[in-house]
């Protein structure tokens, strides 16, 4: 019989807490343990892995390659463990959930998933905050949000649970026609938007002239600008409206580069209501066939 290694959830919870909270002492405070106890649990986990998972360089903690891989598994194992515990606890799910959604991503699908969940649990109140992805992740880091959906920057993948790929599509009014030789009018979010950058990069690479004909931070305004023929824009399949058509290479429009979107949260800071919402979102993403493994990148932490 082969020797099976069992990863205890308390060790995995300690590991994820150190990563998400950024320090051994903060993890200890959250879990009700001393820093030496936290360090001992990390050493026990490393014995099970058979390799270091966190290394220290000066005062900085960095995940090893084994630690990066383990983090992905640990988040999933804790998510399922807490889902089972919450189910059998059968306590009433209530409270306030603070959710961050980005301006520069079409979130109609996720908004539907989130409101579907809250309709099943009327004791939950939502606070939805929209902004740019970088700002949303900063607010999550500062504990001003419970979970967030944001564009995945390879250098900023801390707290990432799931990610999926969206490939933007060119959208225009059904009756609109464009002369690429005279330039393309764009309807776009302000500078800093990933979709705006994709449009400009694509047109510049194809040496197609462009101008920004409409700028607005809200998705509804952008959709109206497209439907009314003010310009073309980069949308997703979830935000195409009646009165729009897709432009492709047959119309002279080059393909737009894909965008990776992620679900972020700090596991030790999340309530039972938050854990259940995460599981609900993950289930719907899996059903839609769009979720995938997180992007694994080194995460630097302060040891305090």
Short mmCIF file of C-alpha atoms in Angstrom, two decimals:
data_model
loop_
_atom_site.label_atom_id
_atom_site.label_comp_id
_atom_site.label_asym_id
_atom_site.label_seq_id
_atom_site.Cartn_x
_atom_site.Cartn_y
_atom_site.Cartn_z
CA UNK A 1 0.00 0.00 0.00
CA UNK A 2 1.41 3.35 -1.00
CA UNK A 3 2.21 5.91 1.64
CA UNK A 4 -0.35 8.75 1.48
CA UNK A 5 0.57 12.18 2.80
CA UNK A 6 -2.31 14.01 4.48
CA UNK A 7 -2.13 17.79 4.53
CA UNK A 8 -3.90 18.94 7.68
CA UNK A 9 -6.22 21.86 7.05
CA UNK A 10 -4.90 23.71 10.12
CA UNK A 11 -1.42 23.74 8.58
CA UNK A 12 -2.78 24.87 5.23
CA UNK A 13 -4.86 27.57 6.93
CA UNK A 14 -1.76 28.87 8.68
CA UNK A 15 0.18 28.90 5.42
CA UNK A 16 -2.56 30.77 3.53
CA UNK A 17 -2.98 33.20 6.43
CA UNK A 18 0.73 34.07 6.40
CA UNK A 19 0.54 34.69 2.65
CA UNK A 20 -2.73 36.63 2.65
CA UNK A 21 -2.02 38.74 5.72
CA UNK A 22 1.60 39.35 4.84
CA UNK A 23 3.29 38.47 8.12
CA UNK A 24 3.69 35.72 10.72
CA UNK A 25 2.45 37.96 13.54
CA UNK A 26 -0.68 39.00 11.65
CA UNK A 27 -1.44 35.37 10.85
CA UNK A 28 -0.97 34.52 14.52
CA UNK A 29 -3.34 37.31 15.58
CA UNK A 30 -5.99 36.09 13.13
CA UNK A 31 -5.67 32.45 14.20
CA UNK A 32 -5.15 33.05 17.91
CA UNK A 33 -1.62 31.67 17.97
CA UNK A 34 1.80 33.03 18.81
CA UNK A 35 4.42 33.73 16.16
CA UNK A 36 6.58 30.75 17.30
CA UNK A 37 3.52 28.49 16.93
CA UNK A 38 2.93 29.82 13.43
CA UNK A 39 6.59 29.23 12.51
CA UNK A 40 6.38 25.68 13.88
CA UNK A 41 3.32 24.92 11.77
CA UNK A 42 5.05 26.21 8.65
CA UNK A 43 8.00 23.91 9.41
CA UNK A 44 5.64 20.95 9.85
CA UNK A 45 4.04 21.76 6.52
CA UNK A 46 7.44 21.93 4.86
CA UNK A 47 8.22 18.49 6.27
CA UNK A 48 5.10 17.12 4.58
CA UNK A 49 5.97 18.87 1.31
CA UNK A 50 9.57 17.74 1.54
CA UNK A 51 10.88 21.16 0.61
CA UNK A 52 10.77 24.78 1.86
CA UNK A 53 7.62 26.69 0.93
CA UNK A 54 8.70 30.12 2.22
CA UNK A 55 12.24 31.46 2.20
CA UNK A 56 13.59 34.54 3.90
CA UNK A 57 15.92 36.99 2.19
CA UNK A 58 16.90 39.67 4.68
CA UNK A 59 13.59 40.84 6.15
CA UNK A 60 11.56 39.68 3.16
CA UNK A 61 9.58 36.45 2.89
CA UNK A 62 9.27 34.96 -0.59
CA UNK A 63 7.38 31.92 -1.77
CA UNK A 64 9.52 29.16 -3.23
CA UNK A 65 8.38 27.42 -6.41
CA UNK A 66 6.99 24.62 -4.22
CA UNK A 67 5.23 27.24 -2.10
CA UNK A 68 3.62 28.80 -5.15
CA UNK A 69 2.27 25.43 -6.22
CA UNK A 70 1.11 24.58 -2.70
CA UNK A 71 -0.71 27.90 -2.35
CA UNK A 72 -2.95 27.08 -5.30
CA UNK A 73 -3.89 23.70 -3.82
CA UNK A 74 -4.23 25.10 -0.29
CA UNK A 75 -6.74 27.76 -1.32
CA UNK A 76 -8.89 25.16 -3.07
CA UNK A 77 -8.70 22.66 -0.20
CA UNK A 78 -9.64 25.31 2.37
CA UNK A 79 -12.45 26.59 0.19
CA UNK A 80 -13.99 23.11 -0.01
CA UNK A 81 -13.36 22.42 3.68
CA UNK A 82 -15.06 25.64 4.72
CA UNK A 83 -17.91 25.04 2.31
CA UNK A 84 -18.57 21.64 3.93
CA UNK A 85 -18.25 23.08 7.45
CA UNK A 86 -20.67 25.89 6.61
CA UNK A 87 -23.18 23.43 5.12
CA UNK A 88 -23.26 21.15 8.14
CA UNK A 89 -23.26 24.08 10.54
CA UNK A 90 -26.53 25.16 8.92
CA UNK A 91 -26.39 28.53 10.59
CA UNK A 92 -28.26 31.44 9.05
CA UNK A 93 -26.09 33.24 6.54
CA UNK A 94 -26.25 36.97 7.12
CA UNK A 95 -24.09 40.06 7.14
CA UNK A 96 -22.61 42.65 4.83
CA UNK A 97 -20.33 41.69 1.93
CA UNK A 98 -18.15 44.38 0.34
CA UNK A 99 -17.41 43.50 -3.27
CA UNK A 100 -15.14 45.31 -5.70
CA UNK A 101 -15.87 45.22 -9.43
CA UNK A 102 -13.76 46.92 -12.10
CA UNK A 103 -14.89 49.73 -14.37
CA UNK A 104 -12.90 48.32 -17.25
CA UNK A 105 -14.49 44.88 -17.35
CA UNK A 106 -17.99 43.87 -18.37
CA UNK A 107 -19.38 42.38 -15.17
CA UNK A 108 -22.95 41.67 -16.23
CA UNK A 109 -22.42 37.91 -15.86
CA UNK A 110 -20.88 38.21 -12.40
CA UNK A 111 -23.45 40.74 -11.24
CA UNK A 112 -26.12 38.22 -12.14
CA UNK A 113 -24.28 35.47 -10.25
CA UNK A 114 -23.89 37.68 -7.16
CA UNK A 115 -27.50 38.86 -7.10
CA UNK A 116 -28.65 35.26 -7.62
CA UNK A 117 -26.75 34.32 -4.47
CA UNK A 118 -28.16 37.19 -2.39
CA UNK A 119 -31.71 36.37 -3.49
CA UNK A 120 -31.17 32.91 -1.97
CA UNK A 121 -29.87 34.50 1.26
CA UNK A 122 -31.98 37.58 2.06
CA UNK A 123 -30.01 38.15 5.27
CA UNK A 124 -27.00 39.28 3.22
CA UNK A 125 -26.51 42.91 2.26
CA UNK A 126 -24.18 43.92 -0.55
CA UNK A 127 -21.89 46.89 -0.86
CA UNK A 128 -20.59 46.95 -4.43
CA UNK A 129 -17.71 49.30 -5.17
CA UNK A 130 -16.67 49.94 -8.78
CA UNK A 131 -13.28 51.30 -9.76
CA UNK A 132 -10.09 50.54 -11.66
CA UNK A 133 -8.56 47.12 -11.03
CA UNK A 134 -5.44 48.50 -9.33
CA UNK A 135 -7.54 50.59 -6.95
CA UNK A 136 -9.82 47.66 -6.16
CA UNK A 137 -6.87 45.43 -5.24
CA UNK A 138 -5.43 48.22 -3.09
CA UNK A 139 -8.73 48.40 -1.21
CA UNK A 140 -8.76 44.64 -0.77
CA UNK A 141 -5.21 44.79 0.58
CA UNK A 142 -6.33 47.48 3.06
CA UNK A 143 -9.26 45.28 4.24
CA UNK A 144 -11.78 47.72 2.78
CA UNK A 145 -13.25 44.96 0.60
CA UNK A 146 -14.10 41.32 1.29
CA UNK A 147 -13.59 40.04 -2.25
CA UNK A 148 -12.87 41.52 -5.63
CA UNK A 149 -12.93 40.85 -9.33
CA UNK A 150 -10.04 42.55 -11.12
CA UNK A 151 -7.72 42.31 -14.08
CA UNK A 152 -4.81 40.00 -13.29
CA UNK A 153 -1.45 41.71 -13.42
CA UNK A 154 1.31 39.12 -13.33
CA UNK A 155 3.17 41.22 -10.81
CA UNK A 156 0.11 41.58 -8.59
CA UNK A 157 -1.40 38.13 -8.21
CA UNK A 158 -1.57 38.09 -4.41
CA UNK A 159 -4.96 36.90 -3.05
CA UNK A 160 -5.83 35.36 -6.44
CA UNK A 161 -8.20 32.40 -6.14
CA UNK A 162 -9.46 31.77 -9.68
CA UNK A 163 -8.79 33.35 -13.03
CA UNK A 164 -10.25 33.16 -16.50
CA UNK A 165 -9.52 34.53 -19.94
CA UNK A 166 -11.65 37.05 -21.76
CA UNK A 167 -10.93 38.01 -25.33
CA UNK A 168 -12.49 41.41 -26.08
CA UNK A 169 -14.43 41.83 -29.30
CA UNK A 170 -14.91 44.89 -31.46
CA UNK A 171 -18.48 46.22 -31.17
CA UNK A 172 -20.23 48.75 -33.38
CA UNK A 173 -23.75 49.90 -34.16
CA UNK A 174 -25.50 47.60 -36.64
CA UNK A 175 -25.84 50.31 -39.27
CA UNK A 176 -22.43 51.91 -38.69
CA UNK A 177 -19.81 51.75 -41.44
CA UNK A 178 -16.23 52.95 -41.09
CA UNK A 179 -13.58 54.06 -43.53
CA UNK A 180 -10.35 52.74 -42.03
CA UNK A 181 -8.39 55.05 -44.25
CA UNK A 182 -9.77 58.14 -42.52
CA UNK A 183 -9.43 56.77 -38.99
CA UNK A 184 -11.54 54.84 -36.48
CA UNK A 185 -13.61 56.68 -33.84
CA UNK A 186 -13.26 54.93 -30.49
CA UNK A 187 -15.64 54.82 -27.54
CA UNK A 188 -13.46 54.06 -24.54
CA UNK A 189 -13.01 54.26 -20.81
CA UNK A 190 -10.43 56.81 -19.59
CA UNK A 191 -6.69 56.12 -19.71
CA UNK A 192 -5.65 53.21 -17.52
CA UNK A 193 -8.38 50.91 -18.83
CA UNK A 194 -7.11 47.55 -20.09
CA UNK A 195 -9.72 47.46 -22.86
CA UNK A 196 -8.76 50.92 -24.09
CA UNK A 197 -5.10 49.84 -24.16
CA UNK A 198 -5.98 46.71 -26.15
CA UNK A 199 -7.81 48.76 -28.79
CA UNK A 200 -4.99 51.24 -29.24
CA UNK A 201 -2.29 48.54 -29.32
CA UNK A 202 -4.24 46.55 -31.90
CA UNK A 203 -4.88 49.50 -34.20
CA UNK A 204 -1.34 50.86 -33.87
CA UNK A 205 0.11 47.44 -34.75
CA UNK A 206 -2.10 47.34 -37.86
CA UNK A 207 -1.15 50.94 -38.69
CA UNK A 208 -4.79 52.04 -38.58
CA UNK A 209 -5.43 55.63 -37.55
CA UNK A 210 -7.80 56.22 -34.65
CA UNK A 211 -9.24 58.97 -32.47
CA UNK A 212 -11.15 58.88 -29.19
CA UNK A 213 -14.68 60.07 -29.95
CA UNK A 214 -16.26 59.22 -26.59
CA UNK A 215 -14.77 58.81 -23.10
CA UNK A 216 -16.70 57.64 -20.06
CA UNK A 217 -16.08 55.50 -16.98
CA UNK A 218 -19.42 53.67 -16.92
CA UNK A 219 -20.23 50.62 -19.04
CA UNK A 220 -23.79 51.88 -19.75
CA UNK A 221 -22.49 55.10 -21.26
CA UNK A 222 -20.04 53.16 -23.39
CA UNK A 223 -22.78 50.85 -24.64
CA UNK A 224 -25.01 53.79 -25.51
CA UNK A 225 -22.17 55.46 -27.40
CA UNK A 226 -21.71 52.32 -29.50
CA UNK A 227 -25.43 51.78 -30.16
CA UNK A 228 -25.81 55.43 -31.18
CA UNK A 229 -22.92 55.13 -33.64
CA UNK A 230 -20.51 57.49 -31.87
CA UNK A 231 -17.69 55.00 -32.15
CA UNK A 232 -16.53 51.40 -31.89
CA UNK A 233 -15.44 49.85 -28.64
CA UNK A 234 -13.99 46.70 -27.11
CA UNK A 235 -16.63 44.74 -25.20
CA UNK A 236 -17.21 41.14 -24.17
CA UNK A 237 -19.93 38.76 -25.24
CA UNK A 238 -21.76 39.51 -21.97
CA UNK A 239 -22.21 43.21 -22.78
CA UNK A 240 -23.19 43.10 -26.43
CA UNK A 241 -26.63 44.70 -26.73
CA UNK A 242 -29.37 44.60 -29.37
CA UNK A 243 -28.44 47.10 -32.04
CA UNK A 244 -24.76 46.12 -31.97
CA UNK A 245 -22.73 43.95 -34.30
CA UNK A 246 -19.30 42.36 -34.01
CA UNK A 247 -16.47 43.68 -36.19
CA UNK A 248 -13.70 41.28 -37.22
CA UNK A 249 -10.90 40.95 -39.75
CA UNK A 250 -13.51 40.82 -42.51
CA UNK A 251 -14.28 44.41 -41.61
CA UNK A 252 -10.58 45.25 -41.42
CA UNK A 253 -10.40 45.19 -37.62
CA UNK A 254 -7.49 43.21 -36.14
CA UNK A 255 -8.05 40.82 -33.21
CA UNK A 256 -7.78 42.23 -29.71
CA UNK A 257 -5.35 40.73 -27.20
CA UNK A 258 -6.88 38.59 -24.45
CA UNK A 259 -7.32 39.78 -20.88
CA UNK A 260 -7.01 37.64 -17.74
CA UNK A 261 -9.57 38.37 -15.05
CA UNK A 262 -9.37 37.05 -11.50
CA UNK A 263 -11.34 36.48 -8.31
CA UNK A 264 -9.39 37.77 -5.29
CA UNK A 265 -9.97 37.50 -1.54
CA UNK A 266 -8.15 37.08 1.76
CA UNK A 267 -9.25 33.70 3.06
CA UNK A 268 -8.66 34.39 6.79
CA UNK A 269 -10.65 37.62 6.58
CA UNK A 270 -13.68 36.11 4.85
CA UNK A 271 -16.90 35.32 6.74
CA UNK A 272 -19.06 32.22 6.21
CA UNK A 273 -21.27 34.34 3.95
CA UNK A 274 -18.21 35.34 1.93
CA UNK A 275 -16.96 31.76 1.63
CA UNK A 276 -20.36 30.65 0.39
CA UNK A 277 -20.42 33.45 -2.16
CA UNK A 278 -16.95 32.48 -3.40
CA UNK A 279 -18.11 28.88 -3.81
CA UNK A 280 -21.22 30.06 -5.63
CA UNK A 281 -19.15 32.18 -8.03
CA UNK A 282 -16.64 29.36 -8.63
CA UNK A 283 -19.46 26.89 -9.35
CA UNK A 284 -21.04 29.24 -11.89
CA UNK A 285 -17.67 29.93 -13.54
CA UNK A 286 -17.02 26.19 -13.80
CA UNK A 287 -20.47 25.65 -15.30
CA UNK A 288 -19.72 28.37 -17.86
CA UNK A 289 -16.37 26.72 -18.58
CA UNK A 290 -14.36 29.88 -18.05
CA UNK A 291 -12.50 29.45 -14.75
CA UNK A 292 -8.93 28.22 -14.51
CA UNK A 293 -5.90 27.96 -12.29
CA UNK A 294 -4.45 31.11 -10.79
CA UNK A 295 -1.39 32.68 -12.35
CA UNK A 296 1.46 31.62 -10.09
CA UNK A 297 4.00 34.36 -9.49
CA UNK A 298 6.42 35.06 -6.59
CA UNK A 299 4.80 37.03 -3.78
CA UNK A 300 6.97 39.10 -1.48
CA UNK A 301 5.84 39.57 2.11
CA UNK A 302 7.13 41.51 5.11
CA UNK A 303 8.07 39.38 8.06
CA UNK A 304 6.79 41.19 11.16
#
